[in-house]
Short mmCIF file of C-alpha atoms in Angstrom, two decimals:
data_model
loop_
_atom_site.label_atom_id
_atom_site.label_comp_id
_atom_site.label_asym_id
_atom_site.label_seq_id
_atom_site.Cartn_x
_atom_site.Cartn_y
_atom_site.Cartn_z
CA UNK A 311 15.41 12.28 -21.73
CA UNK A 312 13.17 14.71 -20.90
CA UNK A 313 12.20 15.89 -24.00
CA UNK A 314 8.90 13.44 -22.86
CA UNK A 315 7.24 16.25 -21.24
CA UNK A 316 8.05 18.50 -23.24
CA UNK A 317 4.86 19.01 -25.13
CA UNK A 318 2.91 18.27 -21.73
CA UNK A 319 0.39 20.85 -20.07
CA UNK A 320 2.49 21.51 -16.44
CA UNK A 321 -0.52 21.17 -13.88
CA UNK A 322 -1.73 17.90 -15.07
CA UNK A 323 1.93 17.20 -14.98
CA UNK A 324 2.60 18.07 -11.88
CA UNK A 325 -0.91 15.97 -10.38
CA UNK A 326 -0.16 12.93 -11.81
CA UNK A 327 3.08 13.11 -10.24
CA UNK A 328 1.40 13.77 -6.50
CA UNK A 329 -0.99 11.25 -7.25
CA UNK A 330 2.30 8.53 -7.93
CA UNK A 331 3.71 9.59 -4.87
CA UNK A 332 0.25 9.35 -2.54
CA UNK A 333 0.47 5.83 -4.47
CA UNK A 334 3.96 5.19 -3.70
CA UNK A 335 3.62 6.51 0.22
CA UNK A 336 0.43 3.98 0.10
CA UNK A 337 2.20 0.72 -0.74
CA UNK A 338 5.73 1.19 1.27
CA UNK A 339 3.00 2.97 4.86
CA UNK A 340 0.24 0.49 4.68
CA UNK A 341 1.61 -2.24 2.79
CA UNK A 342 3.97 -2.98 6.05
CA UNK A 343 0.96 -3.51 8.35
CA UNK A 344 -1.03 -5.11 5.95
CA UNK A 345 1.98 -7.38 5.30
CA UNK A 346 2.03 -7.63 9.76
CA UNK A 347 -1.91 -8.38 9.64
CA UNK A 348 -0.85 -11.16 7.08
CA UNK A 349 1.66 -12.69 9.84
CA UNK A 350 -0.44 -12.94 12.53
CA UNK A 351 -1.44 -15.69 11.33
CA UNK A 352 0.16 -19.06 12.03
CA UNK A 353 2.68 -18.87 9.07
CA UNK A 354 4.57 -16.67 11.59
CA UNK A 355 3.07 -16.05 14.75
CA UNK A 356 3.55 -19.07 17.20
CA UNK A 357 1.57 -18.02 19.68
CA UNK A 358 -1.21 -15.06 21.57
CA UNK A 359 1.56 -13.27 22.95
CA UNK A 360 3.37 -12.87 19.46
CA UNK A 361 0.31 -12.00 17.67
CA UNK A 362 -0.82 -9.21 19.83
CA UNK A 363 3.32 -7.88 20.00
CA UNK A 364 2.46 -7.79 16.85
CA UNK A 365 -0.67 -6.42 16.51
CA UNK A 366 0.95 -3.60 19.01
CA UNK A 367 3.99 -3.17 16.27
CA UNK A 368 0.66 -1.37 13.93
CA UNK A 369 -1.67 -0.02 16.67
CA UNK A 370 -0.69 3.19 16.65
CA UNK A 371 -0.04 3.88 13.13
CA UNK A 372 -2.05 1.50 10.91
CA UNK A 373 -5.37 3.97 10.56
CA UNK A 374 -3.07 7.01 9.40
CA UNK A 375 -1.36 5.08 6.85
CA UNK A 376 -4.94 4.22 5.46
CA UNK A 377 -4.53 7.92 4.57
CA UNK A 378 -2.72 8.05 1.62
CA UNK A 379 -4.81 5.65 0.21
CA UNK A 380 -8.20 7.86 0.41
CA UNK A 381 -5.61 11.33 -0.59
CA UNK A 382 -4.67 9.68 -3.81
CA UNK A 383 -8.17 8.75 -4.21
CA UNK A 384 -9.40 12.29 -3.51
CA UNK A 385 -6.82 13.84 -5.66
CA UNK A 386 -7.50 11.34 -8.63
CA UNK A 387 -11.09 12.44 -8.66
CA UNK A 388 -10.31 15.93 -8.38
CA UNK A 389 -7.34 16.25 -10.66
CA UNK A 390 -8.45 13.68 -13.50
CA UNK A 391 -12.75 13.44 -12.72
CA UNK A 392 -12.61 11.13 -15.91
CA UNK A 393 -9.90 8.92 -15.06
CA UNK A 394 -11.57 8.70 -11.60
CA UNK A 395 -14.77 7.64 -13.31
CA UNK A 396 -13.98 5.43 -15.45
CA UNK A 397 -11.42 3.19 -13.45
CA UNK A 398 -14.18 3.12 -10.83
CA UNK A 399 -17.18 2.30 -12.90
CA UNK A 400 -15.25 -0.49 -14.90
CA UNK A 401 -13.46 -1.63 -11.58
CA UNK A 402 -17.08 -1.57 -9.69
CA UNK A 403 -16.82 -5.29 -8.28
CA UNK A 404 -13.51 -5.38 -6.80
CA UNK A 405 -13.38 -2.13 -5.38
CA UNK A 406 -16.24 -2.78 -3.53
CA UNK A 407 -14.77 -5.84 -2.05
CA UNK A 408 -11.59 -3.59 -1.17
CA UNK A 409 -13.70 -1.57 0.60
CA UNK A 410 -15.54 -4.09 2.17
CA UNK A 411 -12.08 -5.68 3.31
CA UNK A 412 -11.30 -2.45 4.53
CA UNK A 413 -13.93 -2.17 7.15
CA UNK A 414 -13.75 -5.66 8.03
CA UNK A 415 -9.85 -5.74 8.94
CA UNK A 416 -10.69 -2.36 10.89
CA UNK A 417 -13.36 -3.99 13.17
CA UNK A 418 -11.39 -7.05 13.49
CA UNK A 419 -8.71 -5.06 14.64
CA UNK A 420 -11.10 -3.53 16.74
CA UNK A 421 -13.06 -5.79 18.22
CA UNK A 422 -10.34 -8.89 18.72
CA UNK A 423 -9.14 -7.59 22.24
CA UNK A 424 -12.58 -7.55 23.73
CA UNK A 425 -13.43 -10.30 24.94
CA UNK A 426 -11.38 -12.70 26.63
CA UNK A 427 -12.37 -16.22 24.74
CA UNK A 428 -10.03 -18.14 22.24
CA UNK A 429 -12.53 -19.21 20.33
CA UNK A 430 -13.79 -14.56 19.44
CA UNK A 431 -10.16 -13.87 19.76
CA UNK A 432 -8.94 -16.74 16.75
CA UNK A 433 -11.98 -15.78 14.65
CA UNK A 434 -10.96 -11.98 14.92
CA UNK A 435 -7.01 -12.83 14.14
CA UNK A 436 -8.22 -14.76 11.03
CA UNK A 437 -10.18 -12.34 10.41
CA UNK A 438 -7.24 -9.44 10.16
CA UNK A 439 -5.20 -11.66 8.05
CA UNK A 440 -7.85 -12.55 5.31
CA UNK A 441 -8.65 -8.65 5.22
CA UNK A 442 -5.07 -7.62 5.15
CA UNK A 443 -4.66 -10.23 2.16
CA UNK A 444 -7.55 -8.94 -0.05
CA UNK A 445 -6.89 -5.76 0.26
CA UNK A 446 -3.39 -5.93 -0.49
CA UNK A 447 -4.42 -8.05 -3.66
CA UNK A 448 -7.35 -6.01 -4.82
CA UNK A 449 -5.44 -2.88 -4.33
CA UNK A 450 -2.08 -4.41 -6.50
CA UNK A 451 -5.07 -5.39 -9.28
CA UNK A 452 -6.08 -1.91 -9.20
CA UNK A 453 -3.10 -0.48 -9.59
CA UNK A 454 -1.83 -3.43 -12.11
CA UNK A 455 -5.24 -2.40 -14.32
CA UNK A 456 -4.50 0.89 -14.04
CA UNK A 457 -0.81 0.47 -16.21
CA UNK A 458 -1.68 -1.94 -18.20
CA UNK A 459 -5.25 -0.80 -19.42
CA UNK A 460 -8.69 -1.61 -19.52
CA UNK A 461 -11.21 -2.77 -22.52
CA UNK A 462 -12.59 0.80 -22.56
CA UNK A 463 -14.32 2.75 -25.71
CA UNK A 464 -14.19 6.34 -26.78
CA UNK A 465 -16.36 7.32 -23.78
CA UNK A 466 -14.36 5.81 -21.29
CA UNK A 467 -16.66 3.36 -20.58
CA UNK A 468 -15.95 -0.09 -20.09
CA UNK A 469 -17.02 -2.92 -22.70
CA UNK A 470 -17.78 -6.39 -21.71
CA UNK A 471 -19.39 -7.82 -19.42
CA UNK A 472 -19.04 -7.64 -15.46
CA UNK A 473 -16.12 -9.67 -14.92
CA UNK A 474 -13.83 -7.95 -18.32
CA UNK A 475 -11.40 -6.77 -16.09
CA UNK A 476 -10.34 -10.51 -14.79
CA UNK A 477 -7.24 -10.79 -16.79
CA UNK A 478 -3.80 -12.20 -16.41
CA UNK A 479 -2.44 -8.52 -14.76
CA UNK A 480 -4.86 -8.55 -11.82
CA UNK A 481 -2.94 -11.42 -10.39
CA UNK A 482 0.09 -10.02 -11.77
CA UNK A 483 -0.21 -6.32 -9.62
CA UNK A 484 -2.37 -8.44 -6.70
CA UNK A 485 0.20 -11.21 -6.15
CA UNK A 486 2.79 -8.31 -6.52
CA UNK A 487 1.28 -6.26 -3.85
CA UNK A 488 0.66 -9.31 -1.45
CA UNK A 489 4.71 -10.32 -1.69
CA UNK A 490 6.10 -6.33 -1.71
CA UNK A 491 3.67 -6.05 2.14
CA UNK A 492 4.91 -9.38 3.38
CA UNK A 493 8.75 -8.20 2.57
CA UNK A 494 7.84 -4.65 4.16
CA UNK A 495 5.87 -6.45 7.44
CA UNK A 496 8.92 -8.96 7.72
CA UNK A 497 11.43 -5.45 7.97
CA UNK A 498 9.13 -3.50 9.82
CA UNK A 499 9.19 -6.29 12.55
CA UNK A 500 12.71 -7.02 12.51
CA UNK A 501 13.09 -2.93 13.49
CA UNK A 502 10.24 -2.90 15.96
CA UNK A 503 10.47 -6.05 17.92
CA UNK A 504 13.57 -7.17 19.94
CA UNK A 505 14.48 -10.79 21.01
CA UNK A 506 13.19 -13.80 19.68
CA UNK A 507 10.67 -12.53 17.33
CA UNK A 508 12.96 -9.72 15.78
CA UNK A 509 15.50 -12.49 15.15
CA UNK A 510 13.18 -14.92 13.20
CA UNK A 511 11.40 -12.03 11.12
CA UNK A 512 14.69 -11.19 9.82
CA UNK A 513 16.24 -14.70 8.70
CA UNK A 514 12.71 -14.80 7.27
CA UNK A 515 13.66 -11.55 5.49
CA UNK A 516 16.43 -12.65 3.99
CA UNK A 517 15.21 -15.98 2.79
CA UNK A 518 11.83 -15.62 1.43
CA UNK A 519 11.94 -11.74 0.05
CA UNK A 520 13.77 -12.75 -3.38
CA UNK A 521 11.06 -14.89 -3.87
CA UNK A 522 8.29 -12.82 -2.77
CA UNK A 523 9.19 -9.70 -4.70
CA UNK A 524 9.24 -11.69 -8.27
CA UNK A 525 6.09 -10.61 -8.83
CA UNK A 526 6.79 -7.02 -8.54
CA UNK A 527 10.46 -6.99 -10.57
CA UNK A 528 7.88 -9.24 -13.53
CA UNK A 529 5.50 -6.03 -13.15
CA UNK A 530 8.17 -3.18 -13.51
CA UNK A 531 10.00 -5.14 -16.42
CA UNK A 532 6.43 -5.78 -18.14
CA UNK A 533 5.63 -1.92 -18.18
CA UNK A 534 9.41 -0.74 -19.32
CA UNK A 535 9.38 -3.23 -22.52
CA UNK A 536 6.07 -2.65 -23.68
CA UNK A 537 5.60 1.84 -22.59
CA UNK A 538 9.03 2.75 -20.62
CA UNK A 539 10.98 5.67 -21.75
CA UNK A 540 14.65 6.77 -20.67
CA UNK A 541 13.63 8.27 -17.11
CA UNK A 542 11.53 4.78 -15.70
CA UNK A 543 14.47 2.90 -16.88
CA UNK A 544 16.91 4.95 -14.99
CA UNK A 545 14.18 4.61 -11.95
CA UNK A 546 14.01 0.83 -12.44
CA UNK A 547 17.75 0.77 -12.67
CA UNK A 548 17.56 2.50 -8.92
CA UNK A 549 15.00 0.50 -7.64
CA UNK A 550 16.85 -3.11 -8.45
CA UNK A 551 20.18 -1.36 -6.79
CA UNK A 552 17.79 -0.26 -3.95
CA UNK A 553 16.66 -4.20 -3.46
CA UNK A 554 20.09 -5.68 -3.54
CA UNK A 555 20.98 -3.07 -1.20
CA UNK A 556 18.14 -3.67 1.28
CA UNK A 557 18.58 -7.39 0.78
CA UNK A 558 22.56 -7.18 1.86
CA UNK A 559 21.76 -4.97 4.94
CA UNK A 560 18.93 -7.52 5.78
CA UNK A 561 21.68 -10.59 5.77
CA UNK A 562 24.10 -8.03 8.34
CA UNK A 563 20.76 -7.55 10.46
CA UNK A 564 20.67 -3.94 10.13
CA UNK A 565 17.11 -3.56 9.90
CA UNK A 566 16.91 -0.07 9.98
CA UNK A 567 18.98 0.38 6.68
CA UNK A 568 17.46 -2.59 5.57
CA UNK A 569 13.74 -1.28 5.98
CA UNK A 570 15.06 2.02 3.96
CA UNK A 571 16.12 0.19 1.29
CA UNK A 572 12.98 -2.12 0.81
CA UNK A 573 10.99 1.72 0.80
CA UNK A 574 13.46 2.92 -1.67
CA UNK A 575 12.97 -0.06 -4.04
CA UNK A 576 9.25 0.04 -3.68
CA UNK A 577 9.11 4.13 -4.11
CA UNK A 578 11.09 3.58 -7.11
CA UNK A 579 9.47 0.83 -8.39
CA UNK A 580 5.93 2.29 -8.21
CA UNK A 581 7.47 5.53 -9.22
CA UNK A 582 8.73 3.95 -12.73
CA UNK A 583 5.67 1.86 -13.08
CA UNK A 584 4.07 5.79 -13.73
CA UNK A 585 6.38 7.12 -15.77
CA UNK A 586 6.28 4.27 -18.19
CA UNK A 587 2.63 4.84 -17.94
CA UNK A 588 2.83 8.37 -18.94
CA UNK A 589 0.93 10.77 -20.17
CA UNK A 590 -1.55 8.04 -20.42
CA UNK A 591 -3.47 7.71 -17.06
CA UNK A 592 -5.62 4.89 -18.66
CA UNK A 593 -4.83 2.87 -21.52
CA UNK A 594 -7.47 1.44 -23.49
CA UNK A 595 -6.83 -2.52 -24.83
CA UNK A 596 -9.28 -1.37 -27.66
CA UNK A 597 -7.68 1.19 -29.21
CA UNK A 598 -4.59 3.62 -28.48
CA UNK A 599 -6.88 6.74 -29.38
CA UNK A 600 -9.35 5.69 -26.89
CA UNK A 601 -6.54 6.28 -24.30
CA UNK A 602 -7.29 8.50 -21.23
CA UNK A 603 -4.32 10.50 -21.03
CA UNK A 604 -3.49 13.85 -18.56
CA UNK A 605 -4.76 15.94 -21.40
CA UNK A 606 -7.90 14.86 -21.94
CA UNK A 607 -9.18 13.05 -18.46
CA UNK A 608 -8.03 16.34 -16.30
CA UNK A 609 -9.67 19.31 -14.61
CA UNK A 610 -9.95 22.65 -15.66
CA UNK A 611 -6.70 24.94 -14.91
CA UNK A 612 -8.42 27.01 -12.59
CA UNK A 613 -9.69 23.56 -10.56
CA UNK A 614 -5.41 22.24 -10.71
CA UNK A 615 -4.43 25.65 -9.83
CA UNK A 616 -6.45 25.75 -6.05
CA UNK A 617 -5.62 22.11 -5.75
CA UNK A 618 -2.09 23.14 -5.59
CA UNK A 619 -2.09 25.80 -3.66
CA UNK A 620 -4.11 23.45 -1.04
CA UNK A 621 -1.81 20.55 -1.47
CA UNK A 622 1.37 23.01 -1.14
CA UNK A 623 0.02 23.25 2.32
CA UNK A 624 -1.77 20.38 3.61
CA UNK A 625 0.95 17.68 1.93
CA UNK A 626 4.18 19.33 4.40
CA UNK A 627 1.31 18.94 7.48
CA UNK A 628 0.91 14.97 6.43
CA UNK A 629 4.56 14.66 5.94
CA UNK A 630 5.44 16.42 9.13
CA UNK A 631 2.28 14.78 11.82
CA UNK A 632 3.07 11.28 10.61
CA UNK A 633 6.61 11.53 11.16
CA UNK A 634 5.83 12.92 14.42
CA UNK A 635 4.22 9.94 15.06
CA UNK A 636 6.54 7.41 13.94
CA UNK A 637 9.26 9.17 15.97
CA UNK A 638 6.99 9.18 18.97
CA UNK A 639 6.50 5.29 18.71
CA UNK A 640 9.91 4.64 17.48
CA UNK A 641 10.47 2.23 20.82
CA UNK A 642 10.90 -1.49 20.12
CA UNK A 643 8.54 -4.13 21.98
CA UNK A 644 9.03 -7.07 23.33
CA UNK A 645 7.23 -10.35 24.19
CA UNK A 646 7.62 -9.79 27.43
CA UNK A 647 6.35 -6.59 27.87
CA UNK A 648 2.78 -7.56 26.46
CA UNK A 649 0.36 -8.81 29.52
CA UNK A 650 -1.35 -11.93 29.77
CA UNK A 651 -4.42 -11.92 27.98
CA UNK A 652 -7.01 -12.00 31.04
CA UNK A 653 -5.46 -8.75 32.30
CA UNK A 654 -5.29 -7.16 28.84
CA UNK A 655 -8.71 -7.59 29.13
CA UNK A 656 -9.85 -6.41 32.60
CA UNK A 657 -7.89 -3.01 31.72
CA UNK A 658 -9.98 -2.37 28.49
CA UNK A 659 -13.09 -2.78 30.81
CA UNK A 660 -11.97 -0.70 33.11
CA UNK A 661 -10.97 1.76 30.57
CA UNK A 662 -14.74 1.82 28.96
CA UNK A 663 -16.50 1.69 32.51
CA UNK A 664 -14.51 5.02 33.52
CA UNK A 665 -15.15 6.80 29.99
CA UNK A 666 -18.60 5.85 30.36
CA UNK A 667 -18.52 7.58 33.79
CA UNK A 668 -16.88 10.43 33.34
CA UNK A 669 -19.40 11.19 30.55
#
């Protein structure tokens, strides 16, 4: 079974391995509040006081979660410069409007309690849903690109025109990702809410997540018959038990257990998507030698060789401040602990006008 890395340099190895994991802590961390932004809209939320609970569910935690996202990034395009390059420069269009989904679900997130009108505050909630979909489904076409390959030559360079990249697998990985965050914002608010709203996210838990995770089983399946090797199937193996585990606990309402278990299928699941991927970090649809594999996409050993002794440090300080901070804000909320709107807002005026003072 293992025999696969056998002829494998170590430090390229061992970053493309960090780099699944970043991706992995990514999707289970952000893909819960992007799945919460989703629900704020009117397919869950019945009303202002629901969608700010659960607005308040993310607030403290929704910008460090965006973390991973830009580690993996800076580790892809310090570990593997050429992988880096060319998945950007062929993906130019929609990672741009990632990014631009990015900062618009951040100032909508923002900006929506500042101003005490329905009218701003509806236009802002829409506006944190639409965000938290497109970047949920440009990020699972990203990722769904990167396993499945791109129409790129011996340079690494895309060919085609602008729009090459618009094949069947970007709604594959982008429908994927949308139904994996909706599961993980359903089971994040069934553990951080109590009463009425805790009780409906979790009977929507348990019916809609077989169907919503379809898309993500199709993906894993896809990439074990056509590149998986003896280790991804054991992983996807784990993963599926993980689901019907997480599924079972969500029908007993334990949502704790059943929040773990979601994680564990989606760590799993992302975790085999790599290793069926493997050694290739880029798969051309051209031609197999035009691959862009750990070998040949990588840094020097001298450049791996710092990067681990930096990430032996700073990863255990991630790990350790953002579990900190989840066990800090470990508290359920309630509906009736949020204030009326009106006084919401005359506290984040007063707030402002006494910063602005004391300054």
């Amino acid at each position: 079974m293992f025999e696969l890395f056998a002829d494998q340099p170590l430090l390229p190895t061992l970053w493309f391995a960090v780099i699944s994991f970043f991706w992995a802590g990514y999707i289970i961390l952000d893909g819960f509040d992007l799945g919460v932004g989703m629900l704020m809209s009117r397919i869950f939320a019945k009303n202002e006081k629901e969608r700010r609970l659960l607005l308040n569910t993310i607030g403290p935690v929704w910008d460090g979660n965006e973390v991973w996202v830009v580690t993996g990034g800076a580790a892809t395009f310090a570990a593997f410069p050429l992988w880096y390059a060319s998945l950007f420069s062929a993906l130019y269009i929609p990672l741009t409007l990632a990014l631009l989904a990015l900062i618009f679900r951040a100032v909508a997130i923002e900006y929506r309690g500042k101003k005490d009108s329905e009218s701003w505050i509806a236009g802002w909630t829409l506006a944190i849903s639409l965000g938290s979909f497109f970047i949920a489904f440009l990020v699972g076409a990203l990722l769904a690109l990167t396993s499945t390959g791109l129409p790129i030559n011996a340079n690494g360079d895309r060919v085609g025109g602008a729009f090459a990249w618009l094949t069947p697998a970007v709604f594959m990985g982008g429908l994927a990702m949308v139904g994996i965050s909706l599961v993980m914002g359903l089971a994040f608010i069934a553990l951080k809410t109590d009463g009425e709203v805790r009780h409906r996210a979790g009977a929507a838990l348990v019916k809609f997540s077989p169907l919503l995770v379809l898309p993500v089983i199709v993906w894993v399946i896809y990439m074990q018959v056509t590149t998986g090797n003896g280790i991804s199937y054991a992983l996807t193996v784990l993963a599926v038990l993980a689901l019907a585990a997480a599924w079972f606990f969500a029908s007993r309402r334990s949502e704790g257990k059943a929040f773990s278990g979601f994680a564990v299928f989606v760590g799993f699941g992302v975790l085999a998507i790599f290793l069926a991927l493997y050694p290739n970090v880029l798969p051309s649809t051209l031609d197999e030698a035009y691959n862009l594999t750990i070998a040949n996409a990588s840094s020097s050993e001298y450049t791996l060789r710092v990067m681990s002794w930096v990430g032996l440090f700073g990863i255990p300080i991630l790990l350790v401040y953002q579990s900190w901070t989840y066990w800090v804000f470990r508290k359920r909320l309630r509906v009736e602990n949020i204030p009326d709107a009106h006084d919401a807002t005359e506290l984040a005026t007063r707030a402002t006008r006494a910063s602005v003072h004391n300054a």
